[in-house]
Coordinates of N, CA and C in Angstrom, one line a residue:
X447 N 44.2 121.8 147.3 CA 43.5 122.0 146.1 C 42.0 122.3 146.4
X448 N 41.4 123.3 145.8 CA 40.0 123.6 146.2 C 39.1 122.6 145.4
X449 N 38.1 122.2 146.1 CA 37.0 121.3 145.4 C 35.9 122.1 144.8
X450 N 35.2 121.5 143.9 CA 34.1 122.1 143.2 C 32.8 121.4 143.7
X451 N 32.1 122.0 144.6 CA 31.0 121.2 145.2 C 29.9 121.0 144.1
X452 N 29.8 121.9 143.2 CA 28.8 121.7 142.1 C 29.2 120.5 141.3
X453 N 30.4 120.4 140.9 CA 30.9 119.3 140.0 C 30.8 118.0 140.7
X454 N 31.0 118.0 142.1 CA 31.0 116.7 142.8 C 29.6 116.3 142.8
X455 N 28.6 117.2 143.1 CA 27.3 116.8 143.1 C 26.8 116.2 141.7
X456 N 27.2 116.9 140.7 CA 26.8 116.4 139.3 C 27.4 114.9 139.1
X457 N 28.7 114.7 139.5 CA 29.3 113.5 139.4 C 28.5 112.4 140.1
X458 N 28.2 112.8 141.3 CA 27.4 111.8 142.3 C 26.0 111.4 141.6
X459 N 25.4 112.6 141.0 CA 24.1 112.4 140.4 C 24.2 111.5 139.2
X460 N 25.2 111.6 138.4 CA 25.5 110.9 137.2 C 25.7 109.4 137.6
X461 N 26.5 109.1 138.6 CA 26.7 107.8 139.1 C 25.5 107.1 139.7
X462 N 24.7 107.9 140.4 CA 23.5 107.4 140.9 C 22.5 107.0 139.7
X463 N 22.5 107.8 138.7 CA 21.6 107.4 137.6 C 22.0 106.2 136.9
X464 N 23.3 106.0 136.8 CA 23.9 104.8 136.2 C 23.5 103.6 137.1
X465 N 23.6 103.7 138.3 CA 23.3 102.6 139.3 C 21.8 102.3 139.2
X466 N 21.0 103.3 139.1 CA 19.5 103.0 139.0 C 19.2 102.3 137.8
X467 N 19.8 102.9 136.7 CA 19.6 102.2 135.3 C 19.9 100.8 135.4
X468 N 21.1 100.5 136.0 CA 21.5 99.1 136.0 C 20.6 98.2 136.8
X469 N 20.1 98.8 137.9 CA 19.1 98.0 138.8 C 17.9 97.8 138.0
X470 N 17.3 98.7 137.3 CA 16.1 98.6 136.5 C 16.4 97.5 135.4
X471 N 17.5 97.6 134.7 CA 17.8 96.6 133.6 C 17.9 95.2 134.3
X472 N 18.4 95.1 135.5 CA 18.5 93.9 136.1 C 17.1 93.2 136.4
X473 N 16.2 94.1 136.8 CA 14.8 93.8 137.1 C 14.1 93.2 135.8
X474 N 14.3 94.0 134.7 CA 13.7 93.5 133.3 C 14.3 92.2 132.9
X475 N 15.6 92.0 133.1 CA 16.3 90.7 132.7 C 15.7 89.6 133.5
X476 N 15.5 89.9 134.8 CA 15.0 88.9 135.7 C 13.6 88.5 135.3
X477 N 12.7 89.5 135.0 CA 11.4 89.3 134.6 C 11.3 88.6 133.3
X478 N 12.1 89.0 132.3 CA 12.3 88.3 131.0 C 12.6 86.8 131.1
X479 N 13.6 86.6 131.9 CA 14.1 85.2 132.2 C 13.0 84.3 132.8
X480 N 12.2 84.9 133.7 CA 11.1 84.2 134.4 C 10.0 83.9 133.4
X481 N 9.7 84.9 132.4 CA 8.7 84.7 131.4 C 9.1 83.7 130.4
X482 N 10.4 83.6 130.0 CA 10.9 82.6 129.1 C 10.9 81.3 129.8
X483 N 11.2 81.2 131.1 CA 11.1 79.9 131.8 C 9.7 79.4 131.8
X484 N 8.7 80.3 132.0 CA 7.3 79.9 132.1 C 6.8 79.5 130.8
X485 N 7.1 80.2 129.7 CA 6.6 79.9 128.4 C 7.3 78.6 127.8
X486 N 8.5 78.3 128.4 CA 9.2 77.2 127.8 C 8.6 75.9 128.3
X487 N 7.9 76.0 129.4 CA 7.2 74.6 130.0 C 6.0 74.4 129.1
X488 N 6.0 73.2 128.4 CA 4.8 72.9 127.5 C 3.6 72.5 128.2
X489 N 2.4 72.9 127.7 CA 1.2 72.6 128.3 C 0.9 71.1 128.1
X490 N 0.4 70.4 129.1 CA 0.0 69.0 129.1 C -1.4 68.8 129.6
X491 N -2.3 68.2 128.8 CA -3.7 67.9 129.2 C -3.7 67.0 130.5
X492 N -4.7 67.2 131.3 CA -4.8 66.2 132.4 C -5.4 64.9 131.9
X493 N -4.9 63.8 132.2 CA -5.3 62.5 131.8 C -6.3 61.9 132.8
X494 N -7.4 61.3 132.3 CA -8.4 60.6 133.1 C -8.6 59.2 132.7
X495 N -8.7 58.3 133.7 CA -8.8 56.8 133.4 C -9.9 56.5 132.5
X496 N -11.0 57.3 132.6 CA -12.3 57.0 131.8 C -12.0 57.1 130.3
X497 N -10.9 57.7 130.0 CA -10.6 58.0 128.5 C -9.5 57.1 128.0
X498 N -9.0 56.2 128.8 CA -7.9 55.3 128.5 C -8.2 54.4 127.3
X499 N -9.5 54.2 127.0 CA -9.9 53.2 125.9 C -9.4 53.8 124.6
X500 N -9.3 55.1 124.5 CA -8.8 55.8 123.3 C -7.3 55.2 122.9
X501 N -6.5 55.0 124.0 CA -5.1 54.5 123.7 C -5.1 53.1 123.6
X502 N -6.2 52.3 123.8 CA -6.2 50.8 123.7 C -6.6 50.4 122.3
X503 N -7.0 51.4 121.4 CA -7.3 51.0 120.1 C -6.0 51.0 119.2
X504 N -5.6 49.9 118.6 CA -4.3 49.9 117.9 C -4.4 50.8 116.6
X505 N -3.2 51.3 116.3 CA -3.2 52.1 115.1 C -2.2 53.3 115.2
X506 N -1.4 53.4 114.1 CA -0.4 54.5 114.1 C -1.0 55.8 113.6
X507 N -2.2 55.8 113.0 CA -2.9 57.0 112.6 C -4.2 57.0 113.3
X508 N -4.4 58.2 114.1 CA -5.7 58.2 114.9 C -6.6 59.3 114.3
X509 N -7.9 58.9 114.3 CA -8.9 59.7 113.6 C -10.2 59.7 114.3
X510 N -10.9 60.8 114.7 CA -12.2 60.8 115.3 C -13.1 61.7 114.4
X511 N -14.3 61.1 114.2 CA -15.3 61.8 113.4 C -16.5 62.1 114.2
X512 N -16.9 63.3 114.3 CA -18.0 63.8 115.2 C -19.3 63.8 114.3
X513 N -20.5 63.3 115.0 CA -21.8 63.4 114.3 C -22.8 63.9 115.3
X514 N -23.8 64.6 114.8 CA -24.9 65.1 115.7 C -26.3 64.9 115.0
X515 N -26.3 64.3 113.8 CA -27.6 64.1 113.1 C -27.6 62.8 112.4
X516 N -28.8 62.3 112.0 CA -28.8 61.0 111.3 C -28.1 61.1 110.0
X517 N -28.2 62.1 109.1 CA -27.5 62.2 107.8 C -26.0 62.3 108.1
X518 N -25.6 63.0 109.1 CA -24.2 63.2 109.5 C -23.6 61.9 109.9
X519 N -24.3 61.0 110.6 CA -23.8 59.7 110.9 C -23.5 58.9 109.7
X520 N -24.6 59.0 108.8 CA -24.4 58.2 107.5 C -23.1 58.6 106.8
X521 N -22.9 60.0 106.7 CA -21.7 60.4 106.0 C -20.5 60.0 106.8
X522 N -20.5 60.0 108.1 CA -19.3 59.5 108.9 C -19.0 58.0 108.6
X523 N -20.0 57.2 108.5 CA -19.8 55.8 108.3 C -19.0 55.7 106.9
X524 N -19.5 56.5 105.9 CA -18.9 56.4 104.5 C -17.5 56.9 104.6
X525 N -17.3 58.1 105.3 CA -15.9 58.7 105.4 C -14.9 57.8 106.1
X526 N -15.4 57.1 107.1 CA -14.5 56.2 107.9 C -14.1 55.1 107.0
X527 N -15.0 54.5 106.2 CA -14.6 53.4 105.3 C -13.6 53.9 104.2
X528 N -13.9 55.1 103.7 CA -13.0 55.7 102.7 C -11.6 55.9 103.3
X529 N -11.5 56.2 104.6 CA -10.2 56.5 105.3 C -9.5 55.2 105.3
X530 N -10.1 54.0 105.5 CA -9.4 52.8 105.5 C -8.9 52.4 104.1
X531 N -9.9 52.5 103.1 CA -9.6 52.1 101.8 C -8.4 52.9 101.2
X532 N -8.4 54.3 101.4 CA -7.4 55.1 100.9 C -6.1 54.8 101.5
X533 N -6.0 54.6 102.8 CA -4.8 54.2 103.5 C -4.3 52.9 102.9
X534 N -5.2 51.9 102.6 CA -4.7 50.7 102.1 C -4.2 50.8 100.6
X535 N -4.9 51.5 99.8 CA -4.5 51.6 98.4 C -3.4 52.6 98.2
X536 N -3.4 53.7 99.0 CA -2.3 54.7 98.8 C -1.0 54.5 99.6
X537 N -1.1 53.8 100.7 CA 0.0 53.6 101.6 C 0.4 52.2 101.9
X538 N -0.5 51.3 101.4 CA -0.2 49.9 101.7 C -0.5 49.4 103.2
X539 N -1.3 50.2 103.9 CA -1.6 50.0 105.3 C -2.7 49.0 105.5
X540 N -2.8 48.5 106.7 CA -4.0 47.5 107.0 C -4.9 48.2 108.0
X541 N -5.9 47.4 108.2 CA -7.0 48.0 109.2 C -6.3 48.4 110.6
X542 N -5.4 47.5 111.0 CA -4.8 47.7 112.3 C -3.9 48.9 112.4
X543 N -3.6 49.6 111.3 CA -2.8 50.8 111.2 C -3.6 52.0 111.6
X544 N -4.9 51.9 111.6 CA -5.8 53.1 111.8 C -6.7 52.9 113.0
X545 N -6.6 53.9 113.9 CA -7.5 53.9 115.1 C -8.6 54.9 114.7
X546 N -9.8 54.5 114.5 CA -10.9 55.3 114.1 C -12.1 55.3 115.1
X547 N -12.5 56.4 115.6 CA -13.7 56.5 116.5 C -14.7 57.4 115.9
X548 N -16.0 57.0 115.9 CA -17.1 57.8 115.4 C -17.9 58.2 116.7
X549 N -18.2 59.5 116.8 CA -18.9 60.0 118.0 C -20.4 60.1 117.6
X550 N -21.3 59.5 118.4 CA -22.7 59.6 118.2 C -23.3 60.4 119.3
X551 N -23.7 61.7 119.0 CA -24.2 62.6 120.0 C -25.5 63.3 119.5
X552 N -26.2 64.0 120.3 CA -27.4 64.7 119.9 C -28.3 63.8 119.1
X553 N -28.8 64.2 117.9 CA -29.8 63.4 117.3 C -29.3 62.1 116.6
X554 N -28.0 61.9 116.5 CA -27.5 60.7 115.9 C -27.4 59.5 116.9
X555 N -27.5 59.9 118.2 CA -27.3 58.9 119.3 C -28.1 57.6 119.2
X556 N -29.3 57.8 118.7 CA -30.3 56.6 118.8 C -29.8 55.5 117.9
X557 N -28.9 55.8 116.9 CA -28.4 54.7 116.0 C -27.3 53.9 116.7
X558 N -26.9 54.2 117.9 CA -26.0 53.4 118.6 C -26.7 52.2 119.3
X559 N -28.0 52.1 119.1 CA -28.8 51.1 119.7 C -29.2 50.0 118.8
X560 N -29.5 48.9 119.2 CA -29.8 47.7 118.4 C -31.1 47.7 117.7
X561 N -31.3 46.8 116.7 CA -32.5 46.7 116.0 C -33.7 46.4 117.0
X562 N -33.4 45.7 118.1 CA -34.4 45.3 119.1 C -35.0 46.6 119.7
X563 N -34.2 47.6 120.0 CA -34.7 48.8 120.5 C -35.5 49.7 119.6
X564 N -35.1 49.6 118.3 CA -35.8 50.3 117.3 C -37.2 49.6 117.0
X565 N -37.2 48.3 117.1 CA -38.5 47.6 116.9 C -39.4 47.9 118.1
X566 N -38.9 48.0 119.2 CA -39.7 48.1 120.5 C -40.2 49.6 120.6
X567 N -39.3 50.5 120.3 CA -39.7 52.0 120.5 C -39.6 52.8 119.4
X568 N -40.1 52.3 118.2 CA -39.9 52.9 116.9 C -40.3 54.4 117.0
X569 N -41.5 54.7 117.2 CA -41.9 56.1 117.1 C -41.2 57.1 118.0
X570 N -41.0 56.7 119.3 CA -40.4 57.6 120.2 C -38.9 57.8 119.8
X571 N -38.2 56.7 119.3 CA -36.8 56.8 118.9 C -36.7 57.7 117.7
X572 N -37.6 57.4 116.8 CA -37.5 58.3 115.5 C -37.7 59.8 115.8
X573 N -38.6 60.1 116.7 CA -38.9 61.5 117.0 C -37.8 62.1 117.8
X574 N -37.2 61.3 118.7 CA -36.1 61.8 119.4 C -34.9 62.1 118.6
X575 N -34.8 61.3 117.5 CA -33.6 61.5 116.5 C -33.9 62.5 115.5
X576 N -34.6 63.6 115.9 CA -34.9 64.7 115.0 C -36.1 64.4 114.0
X577 N -37.0 63.6 114.4 CA -38.2 63.2 113.6 C -37.7 62.5 112.3
X578 N -36.9 61.5 112.6 CA -36.3 60.8 111.5 C -37.2 59.6 111.0
X579 N -37.4 59.5 109.7 CA -38.2 58.5 109.0 C -37.4 57.6 108.2
X580 N -37.8 56.3 108.2 CA -37.1 55.3 107.3 C -37.4 55.7 105.8
X581 N -36.3 55.9 105.1 CA -36.5 56.4 103.7 C -37.2 55.5 102.8
X582 N -37.3 54.2 103.2 CA -38.0 53.2 102.3 C -39.6 53.2 102.7
X583 N -39.9 53.2 103.9 CA -41.2 53.0 104.4 C -41.9 54.4 104.6
X584 N -41.1 55.4 104.7 CA -41.6 56.7 105.0 C -42.3 56.8 106.4
X585 N -42.0 55.8 107.3 CA -42.6 55.8 108.7 C -41.3 55.7 109.6
X586 N -41.6 55.8 110.9 CA -40.5 55.7 111.8 C -39.8 54.3 111.7
X587 N -38.5 54.3 111.8 CA -37.8 52.9 111.6 C -38.2 52.0 112.6
X588 N -38.2 50.6 112.2 CA -38.3 49.5 113.1 C -37.0 48.8 113.2
X589 N -36.0 49.3 112.5 CA -34.7 48.6 112.6 C -33.7 49.8 112.7
X590 N -32.5 49.5 113.0 CA -31.4 50.4 112.9 C -30.9 50.4 111.5
X591 N -31.4 51.5 110.8 CA -31.2 51.5 109.4 C -29.7 51.6 108.9
X592 N -28.9 52.1 109.9 CA -27.5 52.2 109.5 C -26.7 50.9 109.7
X593 N -27.4 49.9 110.2 CA -26.8 48.6 110.3 C -27.4 47.5 109.3
X594 N -28.1 48.1 108.2 CA -28.7 47.2 107.3 C -28.1 47.6 105.9
X595 N -27.8 46.6 105.1 CA -27.2 46.8 103.8 C -28.2 47.0 102.7
X596 N -29.5 47.1 103.0 CA -30.5 47.3 102.0 C -30.9 48.6 101.7
X597 N -30.1 49.6 102.2 CA -30.5 51.1 101.9 C -29.5 51.7 101.0
X598 N -28.8 50.9 100.1 CA -27.9 51.6 99.2 C -28.6 52.6 98.4
X599 N -28.0 53.8 98.4 CA -28.6 54.8 97.6 C -29.7 55.7 98.3
X600 N -30.3 55.1 99.4 CA -31.3 55.8 100.1 C -30.8 56.5 101.3
X601 N -29.6 56.2 101.7 CA -29.0 56.9 102.9 C -27.5 57.3 102.5
X602 N -27.0 58.2 103.2 CA -25.6 58.8 102.9 C -24.5 57.9 103.2
X603 N -24.7 56.8 103.8 CA -23.6 55.9 104.1 C -23.1 55.0 103.0
X604 N -23.9 55.0 101.9 CA -23.5 54.3 100.7 C -23.5 52.8 101.0
X605 N -24.3 52.3 101.9 CA -24.3 50.8 102.2 C -23.3 50.4 103.2
X606 N -22.4 51.3 103.7 CA -21.5 51.0 104.7 C -22.2 50.9 106.1
X607 N -22.2 49.7 106.7 CA -22.8 49.5 108.0 C -22.0 49.6 109.2
X608 N -22.6 49.6 110.4 CA -21.9 49.5 111.6 C -21.0 48.2 111.6
X609 N -21.7 47.1 111.3 CA -20.9 45.8 111.3 C -19.7 45.8 110.4
X610 N -19.9 46.4 109.2 CA -18.7 46.4 108.3 C -17.6 47.2 108.9
X611 N -17.8 48.3 109.6 CA -16.8 49.1 110.1 C -16.2 48.5 111.4
X612 N -17.1 47.8 112.1 CA -16.6 47.1 113.3 C -15.6 46.0 112.9
X613 N -15.9 45.4 111.8 CA -14.9 44.5 111.2 C -13.5 45.0 110.9
X614 N -13.6 46.3 110.6 CA -12.2 47.0 110.3 C -11.6 47.5 111.7
X615 N -12.3 47.5 112.8 CA -11.8 47.9 114.1 C -12.3 49.2 114.5
X616 N -13.3 49.8 113.9 CA -13.8 51.1 114.3 C -14.6 51.0 115.7
X617 N -14.4 52.1 116.5 CA -15.1 52.1 117.8 C -16.1 53.3 117.7
X618 N -17.0 53.4 118.7 CA -18.0 54.4 118.8 C -18.1 54.9 120.2
X619 N -18.2 56.3 120.2 CA -18.3 56.9 121.5 C -19.8 57.5 121.5
X620 N -20.5 57.0 122.5 CA -22.0 57.3 122.6 C -22.3 58.2 123.8
X621 N -22.9 59.3 123.4 CA -23.2 60.4 124.3 C -24.2 59.9 125.5
X622 N -23.8 60.0 126.7 CA -24.6 59.6 127.8 C -25.8 60.6 128.0
X623 N -25.4 61.9 127.9 CA -26.5 63.0 128.0 C -27.6 62.8 127.0
X624 N -27.3 62.5 125.8 CA -28.3 62.3 124.7 C -29.0 61.0 125.0
X625 N -28.3 60.0 125.5 CA -29.0 58.7 125.8 C -30.1 58.9 126.8
X626 N -29.7 59.8 127.9 CA -30.7 60.1 128.9 C -31.9 60.7 128.3
X627 N -31.7 61.6 127.3 CA -32.8 62.3 126.6 C -33.7 61.3 125.8
X628 N -33.1 60.4 125.1 CA -33.8 59.4 124.4 C -34.6 58.5 125.4
X629 N -33.9 58.1 126.5 CA -34.6 57.3 127.5 C -35.8 58.1 128.1
X630 N -35.7 59.4 128.3 CA -36.8 60.2 128.8 C -37.9 60.2 127.8
X631 N -37.6 60.4 126.5 CA -38.6 60.5 125.5 C -39.4 59.1 125.4
X632 N -38.6 58.1 125.5 CA -39.3 56.7 125.4 C -40.2 56.5 126.6
X633 N -39.7 56.8 127.8 CA -40.4 56.6 129.0 C -41.7 57.4 129.0
X634 N -41.6 58.6 128.5 CA -42.8 59.5 128.4 C -43.9 58.9 127.6
X635 N -43.4 58.5 126.4 CA -44.3 58.0 125.3 C -44.9 56.6 125.8
X636 N -44.2 55.8 126.5 CA -44.6 54.4 126.9 C -45.0 54.3 128.4
X637 N -44.9 55.5 129.1 CA -45.3 55.5 130.5 C -44.4 54.5 131.3
X638 N -43.2 54.6 131.1 CA -42.2 53.8 131.7 C -41.3 54.6 132.7
X639 N -40.4 53.9 133.4 CA -39.4 54.6 134.2 C -38.2 54.9 133.4
X640 N -37.8 56.2 133.4 CA -36.7 56.6 132.5 C -35.4 56.0 132.9
X641 N -35.1 55.7 134.1 CA -33.9 55.0 134.5 C -33.8 53.5 134.0
X642 N -35.0 52.9 134.0 CA -35.1 51.6 133.5 C -34.9 51.6 132.0
X643 N -35.5 52.5 131.3 CA -35.3 52.6 129.9 C -33.8 52.9 129.5
X644 N -33.2 53.7 130.3 CA -31.8 54.0 130.1 C -30.9 52.8 130.2
X645 N -31.1 52.0 131.2 CA -30.4 50.8 131.5 C -30.6 49.9 130.3
X646 N -31.9 49.8 129.8 CA -32.2 48.8 128.7 C -31.4 49.3 127.4
X647 N -31.4 50.6 127.2 CA -30.8 51.1 126.0 C -29.3 50.9 126.1
X648 N -28.6 51.1 127.2 CA -27.2 50.9 127.3 C -26.8 49.5 127.3
X649 N -27.7 48.6 127.6 CA -27.5 47.1 127.5 C -27.7 46.7 126.1
X650 N -28.1 47.5 125.2 CA -28.4 47.1 123.7 C -27.7 48.1 122.8
X651 N -26.3 48.3 123.1 CA -25.5 49.1 122.2 C -24.9 48.2 121.0
X652 N -24.7 48.9 119.9 CA -23.9 48.2 118.8 C -22.5 47.9 119.4
X653 N -21.9 46.9 118.9 CA -20.6 46.4 119.4 C -19.6 47.5 119.2
X654 N -18.5 47.4 120.1 CA -17.4 48.4 120.1 C -17.9 49.8 120.5
X655 N -19.0 49.8 121.2 CA -19.5 51.2 121.7 C -18.9 51.5 123.1
X656 N -18.7 52.7 123.3 CA -18.3 53.1 124.7 C -19.2 54.4 125.1
X657 N -19.8 54.2 126.2 CA -20.6 55.3 126.8 C -19.7 56.3 127.4
X658 N -19.8 57.6 127.0 CA -19.0 58.6 127.4 C -19.9 59.7 128.1
X659 N -19.4 60.5 129.0 CA -20.3 61.4 129.8 C -21.1 62.4 128.8
X660 N -20.3 62.7 127.8 CA -21.0 63.6 126.7 C -20.2 63.5 125.5
X661 N -20.9 63.4 124.3 CA -20.1 63.3 123.1 C -19.1 64.4 122.8
X662 N -19.5 65.6 123.2 CA -18.6 66.7 123.0 C -17.3 66.6 123.8
X663 N -17.4 65.9 125.0 CA -16.3 65.7 125.8 C -15.4 64.6 125.2
X664 N -16.0 63.7 124.5 CA -15.2 62.7 123.8 C -14.4 63.3 122.7
X665 N -15.0 64.3 122.0 CA -14.3 65.0 120.9 C -13.1 65.7 121.5
X666 N -13.2 66.3 122.6 CA -12.1 67.0 123.2 C -11.0 66.0 123.7
X667 N -11.4 65.0 124.5 CA -10.4 64.1 125.0 C -9.6 63.3 123.9
X668 N -10.4 62.9 122.8 CA -9.6 62.2 121.8 C -8.5 63.1 121.1
X669 N -8.8 64.3 121.0 CA -7.9 65.2 120.4 C -6.6 65.5 121.3
X670 N -6.9 65.4 122.6 CA -5.9 65.5 123.6 C -5.0 64.4 123.6
X671 N -5.5 63.2 123.0 CA -4.7 62.0 123.0 C -4.2 61.7 121.5
X672 N -4.2 62.8 120.6 CA -3.5 62.6 119.4 C -4.4 62.2 118.2
X673 N -5.7 62.3 118.4 CA -6.6 61.9 117.3 C -6.9 63.2 116.4
X674 N -6.8 63.0 115.1 CA -7.2 64.2 114.2 C -8.7 64.1 114.1
X675 N -9.3 65.3 114.0 CA -10.7 65.6 114.1 C -11.3 65.9 112.7
X676 N -12.5 65.4 112.5 CA -13.4 65.8 111.4 C -14.8 65.8 111.9
X677 N -15.6 66.8 111.3 CA -17.1 66.8 111.6 C -17.9 66.4 110.5
X678 N -18.8 65.5 110.6 CA -19.5 65.0 109.5 C -21.0 65.5 109.5
X679 N -21.3 66.3 110.5 CA -22.6 66.9 110.6 C -23.6 66.2 111.5

């Protein structure tokens, strides 16, 4: 029987195209499977021991409030107290059911320090806090006004103090970078050594305070550990 060379070539070409198509499809399936395998692996943040204190605060509900200004800090103190009260009244929860952290960075950082520091470095502290004045005296504060109950109506915290929130279990993340800035301002105004002032400030923190490399880093690390975030200004 005579063969048809032309038909044989067409058949071989057809089979070659099928084989090539199957090979390409196999490549796409392989790439798709690899992509699915990669996307299926959940992202996990790197953990650092410096941040372990976030996990040591008891509470089934985690909340971090960021502040960068004196008025923002006042609002944060009020909001944190409201968070506890609403959870108690609406859910029957206690203080230990809420893990709350307030971040003090930028111009709010100075209020992480004690009355003694404000009395000693009043003018420099007030100026470093964004030129903040005591609303009662109209001069630079000589006390930490956010730890005094005598400013009801004059400050946005509504009389809620550091000590009151510490009693509920609130913790504070204090910006190291801003603390260095405050120390430098004080040192320049009083002709002191900035490192010595920094050491003095960090030895006179309000209770439940944690020095963090930067307040903005604490905002990040807390959310990576399950804290809901709010900004108070």
